[in-house]
Structure formats: structure tokens, C-alpha cells
Short mmCIF file of C-alpha atoms in Angstrom, two decimals:
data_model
loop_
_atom_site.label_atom_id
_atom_site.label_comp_id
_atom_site.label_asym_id
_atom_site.label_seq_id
_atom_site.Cartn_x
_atom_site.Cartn_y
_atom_site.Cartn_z
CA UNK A 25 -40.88 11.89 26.98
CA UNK A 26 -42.45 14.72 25.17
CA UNK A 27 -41.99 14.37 21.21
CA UNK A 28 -40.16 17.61 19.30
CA UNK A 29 -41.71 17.39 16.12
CA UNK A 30 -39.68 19.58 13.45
CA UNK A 31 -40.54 17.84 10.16
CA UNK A 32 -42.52 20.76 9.11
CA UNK A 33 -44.65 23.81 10.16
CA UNK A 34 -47.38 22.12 8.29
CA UNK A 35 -47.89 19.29 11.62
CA UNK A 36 -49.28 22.38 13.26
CA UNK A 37 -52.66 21.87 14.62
CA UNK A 38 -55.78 24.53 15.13
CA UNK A 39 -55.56 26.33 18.04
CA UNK A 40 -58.34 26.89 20.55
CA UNK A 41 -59.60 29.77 19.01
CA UNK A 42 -59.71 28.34 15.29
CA UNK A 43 -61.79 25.38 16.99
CA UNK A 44 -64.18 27.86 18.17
CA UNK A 45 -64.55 29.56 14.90
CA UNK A 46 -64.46 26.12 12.64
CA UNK A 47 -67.30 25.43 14.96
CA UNK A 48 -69.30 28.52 15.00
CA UNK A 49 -68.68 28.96 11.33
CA UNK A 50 -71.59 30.48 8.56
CA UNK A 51 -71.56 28.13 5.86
CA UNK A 52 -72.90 28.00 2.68
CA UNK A 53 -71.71 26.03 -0.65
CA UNK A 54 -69.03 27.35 -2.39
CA UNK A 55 -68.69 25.69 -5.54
CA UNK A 56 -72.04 28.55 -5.95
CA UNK A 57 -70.17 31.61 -3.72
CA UNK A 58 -72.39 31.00 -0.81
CA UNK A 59 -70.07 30.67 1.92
CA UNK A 60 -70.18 33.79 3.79
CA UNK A 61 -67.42 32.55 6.05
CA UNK A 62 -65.49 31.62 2.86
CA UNK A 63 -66.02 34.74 1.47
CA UNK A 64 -65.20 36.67 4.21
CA UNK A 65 -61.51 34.88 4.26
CA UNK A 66 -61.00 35.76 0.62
CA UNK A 67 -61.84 39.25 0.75
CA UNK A 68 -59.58 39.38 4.01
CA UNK A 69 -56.63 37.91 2.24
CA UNK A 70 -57.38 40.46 -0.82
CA UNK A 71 -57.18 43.61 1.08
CA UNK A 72 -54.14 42.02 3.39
CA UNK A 73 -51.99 41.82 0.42
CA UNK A 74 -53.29 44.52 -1.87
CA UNK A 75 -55.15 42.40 -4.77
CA UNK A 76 -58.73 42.33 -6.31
CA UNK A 77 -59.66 38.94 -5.54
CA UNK A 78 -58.41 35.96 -3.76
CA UNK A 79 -59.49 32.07 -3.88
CA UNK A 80 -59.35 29.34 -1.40
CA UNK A 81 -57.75 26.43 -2.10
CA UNK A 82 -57.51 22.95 -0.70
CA UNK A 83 -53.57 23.29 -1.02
CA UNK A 84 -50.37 25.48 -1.87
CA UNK A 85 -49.65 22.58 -4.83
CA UNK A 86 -53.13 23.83 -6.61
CA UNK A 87 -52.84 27.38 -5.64
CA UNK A 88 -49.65 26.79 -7.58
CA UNK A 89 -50.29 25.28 -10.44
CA UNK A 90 -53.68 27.03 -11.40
CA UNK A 91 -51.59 30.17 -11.17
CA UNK A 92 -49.17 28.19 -13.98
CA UNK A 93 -52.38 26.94 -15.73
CA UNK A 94 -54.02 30.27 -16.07
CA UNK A 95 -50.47 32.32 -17.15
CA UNK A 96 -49.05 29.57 -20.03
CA UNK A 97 -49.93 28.00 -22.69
CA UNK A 98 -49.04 24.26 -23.64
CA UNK A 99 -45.16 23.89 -24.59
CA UNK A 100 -43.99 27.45 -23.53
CA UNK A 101 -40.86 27.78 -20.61
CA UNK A 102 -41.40 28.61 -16.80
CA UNK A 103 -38.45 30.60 -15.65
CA UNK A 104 -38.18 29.34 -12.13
CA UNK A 105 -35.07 29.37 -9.45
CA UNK A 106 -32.89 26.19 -8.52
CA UNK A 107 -34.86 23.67 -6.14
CA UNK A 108 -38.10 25.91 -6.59
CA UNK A 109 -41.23 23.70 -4.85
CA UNK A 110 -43.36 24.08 -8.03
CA UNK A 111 -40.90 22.09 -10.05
CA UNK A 112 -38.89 19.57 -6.67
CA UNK A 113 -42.16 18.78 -4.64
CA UNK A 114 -45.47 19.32 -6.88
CA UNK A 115 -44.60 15.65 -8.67
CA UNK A 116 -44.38 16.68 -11.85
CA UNK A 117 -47.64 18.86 -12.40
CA UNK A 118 -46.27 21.85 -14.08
CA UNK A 119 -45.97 19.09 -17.43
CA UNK A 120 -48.75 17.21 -16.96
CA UNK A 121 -51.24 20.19 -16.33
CA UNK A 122 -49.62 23.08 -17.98
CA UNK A 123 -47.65 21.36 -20.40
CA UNK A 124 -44.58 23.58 -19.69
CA UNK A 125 -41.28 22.85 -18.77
CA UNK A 126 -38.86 24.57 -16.19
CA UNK A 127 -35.95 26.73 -17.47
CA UNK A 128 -33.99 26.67 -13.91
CA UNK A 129 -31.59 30.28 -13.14
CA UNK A 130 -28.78 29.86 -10.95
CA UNK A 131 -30.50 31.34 -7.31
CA UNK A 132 -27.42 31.26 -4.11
CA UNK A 133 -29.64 31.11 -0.88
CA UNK A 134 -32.96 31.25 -3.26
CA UNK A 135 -32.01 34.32 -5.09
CA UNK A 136 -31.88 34.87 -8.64
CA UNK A 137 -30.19 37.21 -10.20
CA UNK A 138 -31.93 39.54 -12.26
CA UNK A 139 -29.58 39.79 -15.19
CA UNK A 140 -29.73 35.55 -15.15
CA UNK A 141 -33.55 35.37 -15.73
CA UNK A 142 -33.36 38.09 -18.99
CA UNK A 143 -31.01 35.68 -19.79
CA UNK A 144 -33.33 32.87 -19.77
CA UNK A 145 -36.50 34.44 -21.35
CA UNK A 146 -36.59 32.85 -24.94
CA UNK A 147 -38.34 34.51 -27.85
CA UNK A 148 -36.80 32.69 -30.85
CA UNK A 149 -38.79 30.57 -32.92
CA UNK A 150 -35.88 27.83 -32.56
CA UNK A 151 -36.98 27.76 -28.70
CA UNK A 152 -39.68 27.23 -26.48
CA UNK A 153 -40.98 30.61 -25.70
CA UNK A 154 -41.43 32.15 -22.03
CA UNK A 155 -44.46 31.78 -20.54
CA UNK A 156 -44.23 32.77 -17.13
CA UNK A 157 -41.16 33.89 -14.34
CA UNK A 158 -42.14 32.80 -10.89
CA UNK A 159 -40.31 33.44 -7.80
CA UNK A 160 -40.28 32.04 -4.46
CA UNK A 161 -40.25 33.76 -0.98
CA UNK A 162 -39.18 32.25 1.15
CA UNK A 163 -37.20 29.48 -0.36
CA UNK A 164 -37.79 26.31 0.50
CA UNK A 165 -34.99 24.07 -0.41
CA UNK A 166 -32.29 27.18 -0.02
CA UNK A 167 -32.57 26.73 3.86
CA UNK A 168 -36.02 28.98 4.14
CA UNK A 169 -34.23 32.27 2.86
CA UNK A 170 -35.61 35.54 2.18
CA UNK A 171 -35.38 36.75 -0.89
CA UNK A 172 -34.71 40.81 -1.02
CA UNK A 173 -37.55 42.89 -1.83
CA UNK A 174 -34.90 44.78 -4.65
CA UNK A 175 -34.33 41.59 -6.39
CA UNK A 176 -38.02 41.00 -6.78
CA UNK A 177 -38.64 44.36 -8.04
CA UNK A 178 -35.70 43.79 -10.52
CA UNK A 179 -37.37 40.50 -11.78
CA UNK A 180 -40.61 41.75 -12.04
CA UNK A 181 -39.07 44.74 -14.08
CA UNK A 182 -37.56 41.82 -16.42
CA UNK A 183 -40.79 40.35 -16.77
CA UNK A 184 -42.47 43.63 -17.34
CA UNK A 185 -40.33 44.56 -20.28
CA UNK A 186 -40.81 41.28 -21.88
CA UNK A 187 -44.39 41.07 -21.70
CA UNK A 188 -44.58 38.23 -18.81
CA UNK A 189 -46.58 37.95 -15.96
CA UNK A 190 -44.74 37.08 -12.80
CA UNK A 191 -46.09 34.62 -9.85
CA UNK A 192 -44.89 34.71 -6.57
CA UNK A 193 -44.95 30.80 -4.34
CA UNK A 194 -45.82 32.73 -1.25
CA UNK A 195 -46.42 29.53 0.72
CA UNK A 196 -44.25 31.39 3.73
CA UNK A 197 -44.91 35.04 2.27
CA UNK A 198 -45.60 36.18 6.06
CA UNK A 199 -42.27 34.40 6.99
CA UNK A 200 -40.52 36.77 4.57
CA UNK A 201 -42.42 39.38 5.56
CA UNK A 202 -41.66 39.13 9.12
CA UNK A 203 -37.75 38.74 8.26
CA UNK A 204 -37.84 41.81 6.52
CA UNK A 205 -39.34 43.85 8.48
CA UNK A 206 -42.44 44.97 6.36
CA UNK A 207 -45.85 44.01 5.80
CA UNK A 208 -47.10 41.02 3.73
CA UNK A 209 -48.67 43.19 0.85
CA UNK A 210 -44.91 44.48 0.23
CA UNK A 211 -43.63 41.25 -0.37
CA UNK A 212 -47.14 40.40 -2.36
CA UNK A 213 -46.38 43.69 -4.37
CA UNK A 214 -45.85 43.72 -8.14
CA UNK A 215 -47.04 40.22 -8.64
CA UNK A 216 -49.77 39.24 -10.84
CA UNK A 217 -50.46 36.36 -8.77
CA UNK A 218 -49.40 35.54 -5.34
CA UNK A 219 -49.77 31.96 -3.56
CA UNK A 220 -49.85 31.69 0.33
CA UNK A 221 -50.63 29.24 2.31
CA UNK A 222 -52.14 28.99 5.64
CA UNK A 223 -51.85 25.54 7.02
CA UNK A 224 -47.99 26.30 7.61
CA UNK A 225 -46.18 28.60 9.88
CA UNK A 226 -49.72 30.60 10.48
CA UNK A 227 -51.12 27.31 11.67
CA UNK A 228 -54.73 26.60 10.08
CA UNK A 229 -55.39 23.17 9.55
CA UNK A 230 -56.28 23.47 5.83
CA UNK A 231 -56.00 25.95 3.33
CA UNK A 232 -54.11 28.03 1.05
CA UNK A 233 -55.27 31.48 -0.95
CA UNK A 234 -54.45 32.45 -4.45
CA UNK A 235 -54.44 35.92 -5.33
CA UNK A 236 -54.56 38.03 -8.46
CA UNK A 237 -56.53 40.11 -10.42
CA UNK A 238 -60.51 40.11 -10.99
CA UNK A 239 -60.04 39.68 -14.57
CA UNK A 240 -58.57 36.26 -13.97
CA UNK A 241 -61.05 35.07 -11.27
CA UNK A 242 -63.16 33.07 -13.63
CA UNK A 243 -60.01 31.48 -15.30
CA UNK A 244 -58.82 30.94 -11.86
CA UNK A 245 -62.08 29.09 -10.30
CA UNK A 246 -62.57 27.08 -13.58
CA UNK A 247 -59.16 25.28 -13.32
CA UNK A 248 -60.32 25.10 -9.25
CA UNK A 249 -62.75 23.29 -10.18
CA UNK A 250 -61.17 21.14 -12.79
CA UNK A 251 -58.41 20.03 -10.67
CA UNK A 252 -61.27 19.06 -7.98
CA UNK A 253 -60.79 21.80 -5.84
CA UNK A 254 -64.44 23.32 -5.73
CA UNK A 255 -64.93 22.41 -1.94
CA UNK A 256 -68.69 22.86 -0.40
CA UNK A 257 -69.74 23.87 2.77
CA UNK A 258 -65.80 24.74 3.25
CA UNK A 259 -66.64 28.13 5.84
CA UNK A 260 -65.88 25.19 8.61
CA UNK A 261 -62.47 25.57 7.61
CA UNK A 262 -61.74 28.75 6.39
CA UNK A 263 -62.76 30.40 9.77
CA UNK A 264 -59.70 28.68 10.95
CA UNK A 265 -58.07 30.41 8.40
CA UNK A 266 -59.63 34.01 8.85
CA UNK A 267 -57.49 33.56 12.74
CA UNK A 268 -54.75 32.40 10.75
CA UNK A 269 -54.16 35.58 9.05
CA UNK A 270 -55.34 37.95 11.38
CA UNK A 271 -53.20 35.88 14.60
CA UNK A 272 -50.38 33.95 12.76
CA UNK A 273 -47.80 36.24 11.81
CA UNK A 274 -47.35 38.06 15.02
CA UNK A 275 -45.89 34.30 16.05
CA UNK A 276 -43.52 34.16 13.31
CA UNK A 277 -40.60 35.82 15.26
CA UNK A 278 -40.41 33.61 17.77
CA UNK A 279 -40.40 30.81 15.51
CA UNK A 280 -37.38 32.39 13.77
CA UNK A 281 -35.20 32.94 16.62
CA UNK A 282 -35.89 29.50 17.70
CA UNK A 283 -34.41 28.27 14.71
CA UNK A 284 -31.49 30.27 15.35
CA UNK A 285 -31.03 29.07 18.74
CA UNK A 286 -31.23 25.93 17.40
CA UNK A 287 -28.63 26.06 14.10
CA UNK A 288 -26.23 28.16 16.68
CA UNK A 289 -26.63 24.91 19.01
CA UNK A 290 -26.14 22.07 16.22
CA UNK A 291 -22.93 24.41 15.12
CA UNK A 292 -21.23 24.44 18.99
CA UNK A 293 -22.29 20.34 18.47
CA UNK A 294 -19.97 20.27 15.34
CA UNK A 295 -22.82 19.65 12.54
CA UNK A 296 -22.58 21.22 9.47
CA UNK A 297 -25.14 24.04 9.26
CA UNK A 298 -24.49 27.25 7.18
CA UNK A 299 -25.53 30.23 9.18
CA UNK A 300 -25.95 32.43 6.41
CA UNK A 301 -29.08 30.39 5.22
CA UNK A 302 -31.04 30.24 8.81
CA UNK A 303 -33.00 33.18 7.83
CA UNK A 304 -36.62 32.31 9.07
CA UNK A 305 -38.02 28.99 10.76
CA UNK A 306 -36.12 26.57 9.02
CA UNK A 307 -32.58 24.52 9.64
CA UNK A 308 -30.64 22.33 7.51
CA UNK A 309 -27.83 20.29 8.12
CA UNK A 310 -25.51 17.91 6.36
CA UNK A 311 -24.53 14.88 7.67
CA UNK A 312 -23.29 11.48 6.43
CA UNK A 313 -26.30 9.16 6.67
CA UNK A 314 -29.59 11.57 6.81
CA UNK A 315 -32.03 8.82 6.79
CA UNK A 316 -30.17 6.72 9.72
CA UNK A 317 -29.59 10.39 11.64
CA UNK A 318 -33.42 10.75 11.51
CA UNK A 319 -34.15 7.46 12.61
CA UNK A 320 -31.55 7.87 15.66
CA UNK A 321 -33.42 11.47 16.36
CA UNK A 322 -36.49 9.87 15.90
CA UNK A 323 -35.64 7.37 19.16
CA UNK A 324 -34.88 10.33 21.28
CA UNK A 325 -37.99 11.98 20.51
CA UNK A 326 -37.13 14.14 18.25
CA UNK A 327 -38.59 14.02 14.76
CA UNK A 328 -37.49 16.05 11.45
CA UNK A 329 -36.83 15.31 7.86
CA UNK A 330 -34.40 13.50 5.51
CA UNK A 331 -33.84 15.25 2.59
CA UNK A 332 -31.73 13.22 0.27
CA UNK A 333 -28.72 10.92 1.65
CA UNK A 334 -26.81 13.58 3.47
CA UNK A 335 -29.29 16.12 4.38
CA UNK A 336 -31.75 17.20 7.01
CA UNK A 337 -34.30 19.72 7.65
CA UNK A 338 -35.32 21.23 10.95
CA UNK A 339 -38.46 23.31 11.23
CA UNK A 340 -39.82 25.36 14.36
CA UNK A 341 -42.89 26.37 14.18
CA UNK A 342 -46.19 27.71 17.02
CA UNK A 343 -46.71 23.87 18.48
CA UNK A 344 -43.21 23.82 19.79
CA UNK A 345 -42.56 24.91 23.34
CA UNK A 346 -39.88 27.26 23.90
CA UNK A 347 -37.45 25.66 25.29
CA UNK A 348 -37.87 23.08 22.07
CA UNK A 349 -34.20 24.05 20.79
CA UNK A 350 -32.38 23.37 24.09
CA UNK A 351 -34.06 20.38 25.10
CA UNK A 352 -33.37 19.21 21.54
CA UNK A 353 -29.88 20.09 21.52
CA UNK A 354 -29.50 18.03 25.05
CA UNK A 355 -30.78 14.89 22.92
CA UNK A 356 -28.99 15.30 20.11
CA UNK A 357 -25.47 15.21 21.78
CA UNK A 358 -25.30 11.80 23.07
CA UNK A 359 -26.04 10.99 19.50
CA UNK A 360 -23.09 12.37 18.10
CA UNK A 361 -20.28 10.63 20.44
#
């Protein structure tokens, strides 16, 4: 019996033609910018998304929080939207590395409202002040929504009249990108830093980029290197990366409509999935006992996520076949009687 894995786009593995770069690679050390291969990624990403410089990262959690580490300033705010991944799934880093603490706006299917977040920036002397507004596209926890390229003007517009910089968790940025119809660097747009990963839906084994301006580049490889990030002869694996960007996106589609065919399929079954948030590769669905609906899955091959006690995540991504959704779907039934 084949295994469906949907836990996560991350269980993706290099594909032939990353293995033949990884293995043809340049390398050089990094830690002293002498990776050409390296270097070649990061300029890459940089003119893909329209910034000065971008660094390569062991993970989307560091790309993350040096972004937070380089914007704040011990006990200041980070305005950040419900269930946002730097606060729910980077264990508790934004206090014990930047010393901040979230102040959470109200954010339907992962978006904010514009009006909410001047709301929440603080300048009194009676409060902790702002630091930072970051954003999220797409949202994780919201079902893998899109957030509108107005309401991320319109925040970034907030931020600008306070005096704030603004960081965008791209992890998925292509996702978005590919949902809306545009580019990457319009979703990257307006954004003094921008975090997006490559080990996920674009399918490179390791790896995720953090992009801003040059003046922060030595702020930005310092706290690297702090947070033991300052990889070596690390060319072997961003070559898998350079195919990442230049291949992965054009797959992204397909991965969407699969998860469609698949939330459609687990509706016409009688789960509860809302529609309205199966925007890009991901599906979630409540049921009573999420753990003990996994573990049943898990026994008929197919494997996904528990999140909480009444909650599971689907995720299609480039490994699964497609005919993944109907041949999950013809397990699943049998399960529900």
C-alpha cells in the first residue's frame, strides 16, 4: 500500500535535479562569504523579490526571529495576527531572544484589519512601546489563506506613519503568490524584511532566505551567527535551493487544486471543512477526536497532522501523486461508518 503523506509540505524530498546540483555544487565557507554556490542563491533570491541582499538560513524559525532581533529592542510589543507561527510554533523565541512580547489583532482567515493594528501600536509611556508589525502570507494556522495584497499595503501604510518597520513570515510567499495571480516580489513588496522558506512547498531539502536591506546585512549575519546559524561549506545545499526557486513555484498550482479536490471530497464525506479557508495547499478539518482520527488515517496509509483535540491538517504538496486526493478520499470513507 503506497503511504499519502500530508503532514506537511516540508516531508518533501530533493528531486533529481537538486541531487545533481547538491552534488556538483562550488563550495566554499560561508561563515567568510566564500561559497560561490551560496552566494549565487542569495543574490538569486534578492533580485526574485526586489531587495538588496538576502541570507541563507538553516530554517524559517531563525530567518524569523533574526528579522525580530534586528527590528526591536528588549521589552517593546510585536504587533502580530491571531495564531501567527512566530508566536504558536517558534517555542517561545520571540521572549527569550528579542525580549518582546506579542500584541495579537483580531485576523478572520489570517487577515488583519488595518484599522485593528493602528489600534494596537502603543506609544504611551504607561505601555510597552511598538517595536515591530509583522504579517504573515500565507497563514498558517488560518487554513493556509492568502492574505490580499490591499490589506498589506494598508498595514504597511500603518507602520509607515508610525515609524515601524514591517516583516513579512513569507515561509509560503510563492504559495500566495501563485493564489494571487502575481509574482513573488509583489507579495515581497513594501516590506523591510521578508522571510521565505525553501524546504516547503518549493521542495529543497534545507533552507530558508531572509531578505532586507544592505544596511542591515551585518546586523542580520551577526545574530546568524549568534544563534549558530553560520553554516560552512553550505553551497551543497543551497544548489538545491537555487532549483527550488527557479523550478518550485510553477508546481504550486497543482498542489492547490489538489487540496481543493480534496476539502470538496472530505465535505461530500460529511467532515467539517470550511471552504472559504482552502485557499492554497492546505486542509483543515474538525472532528471529535483529532489525535485518534490520525491514528485511524495513519492505518490506512494515510498520514497528516493533529492539531489540538478536534483538529486536523491536510497538506498536498510536489511528492504526492495526482490522484493522492481520490485515493485518499476512498480510504477515508470506511473510516467514517
Amino acid at each position: 500500500m503506497q503511504i499519502l503523506d500530508f503532514r506537511s509540505d516540508t516531508v518533501t524530498r530533493p528531486s533529481p535535479a537538486m541531487r545533481r546540483a547538491m552534488a556538483e555544487a562550488e563550495v566554499g565557507d560561508d561563515v567568510y562569504r566564500e561559497d560561490p554556490t551560496v552566494n549565487r542563491l542569495e543574490a538569486l533570491a534578492a533580485e526574485l523579490l526586489g531587495f538588496e541582499r538576502a541570507v541563507y538560513m538553516p530554517s524559517g524559525t531563525m530567518t524569523n526571529q533574526v528579522a525580530l532581533l534586528v527590528h526591536t529592542r528588549r521589552g517593546q510589543e510585536i504587533i502580530v495576527t491571531e495564531g501567527a507561527h512566530v508566536y504558536e510554533f517558534e517555542p517561545g523565541a520571540m521572549a527569550n531572544l528579542s525580549g518582546a512580547s506579542p500584541r495579537f489583532v483580531p485576523s478572520p482567515y489570517g487577515v488583519p484589519d488595518p484599522e485593528a493594528v493602528r489600534r494596537a501600536v502603543h506609544t504611551s509611556p504607561h505601555q510597552a512601546p511598538t517595536g515591530l508589525i509583522a504579517l504573515e502570507n500565507t497563514h498558517n494556522t488560518a487554513g493556509g489563506t492568502v492574505v490580499p495584497l490591499a490589506v498589506q499595503r494598508a498595514v504597511q501604510a500603518v507602520a509607515r506613519e508610525a515609524g515601524l518597520p514591517v516583516h513579512l513570515d513569507g515561509a509560503r510567499l510563492f504559495n500566495a503568490a501563485v493564489a494571487l495571480g502575481v509574482e513573488g516580489r509583489e507579495v515581497a513588496a513594501g516590506f523591510d524584511t521578508v522571510s521565505v522558506c525553501l524546504s516547503k512547498g518549493l521542495g529543497a531539502p534545507v533552507g530558508s532566505l531572509l531578505l532586507g536591506p544592505a544596511a542591515l546585512e551585518g546586523e542580520i549575519r551577526r545574530y546568524r551567527k549568534m544563534l549558530g546559524g553560520g553554516m560552512r561549506q553550505a553551497g551543497v545545499l543551497a544548489a538545491a535551493g537555487i532549483v527550488a526557486l527557479t523550478e518550485g513555484p510553477q508546481a504550486l498550482a497543482r498542489d492547490h487544486a489538489l487540496a481543493r479536490e480534496l476539502a470538496e471530497g472530505l465535505v461530500r464525506l460529511g467532515l467539517d471543512v470550511d471552504l472559504k479557508s482552502v485557499q492554497t495547499n492546505m486542509v483543515f478539518a474538525r472532528v471529535e477526536d483529532a489525535p485518534g482520527f490520525a491514528a485511524r488515517l495513519r492505518e490506512a496509509g494515510v498520514l497528516i497532522n493533529a492539531l489540538g483535540p478536534d483538529r486536523v491538517r491536510f497538506v498536498a504538496h510536489r511528492d504526492l501523486p495526482d490522484e493522492a486526493a481520490a485515493e485518499a478520499l476512498a480510504r477515508i470513507e470506511p473510516l467514517l461508518g
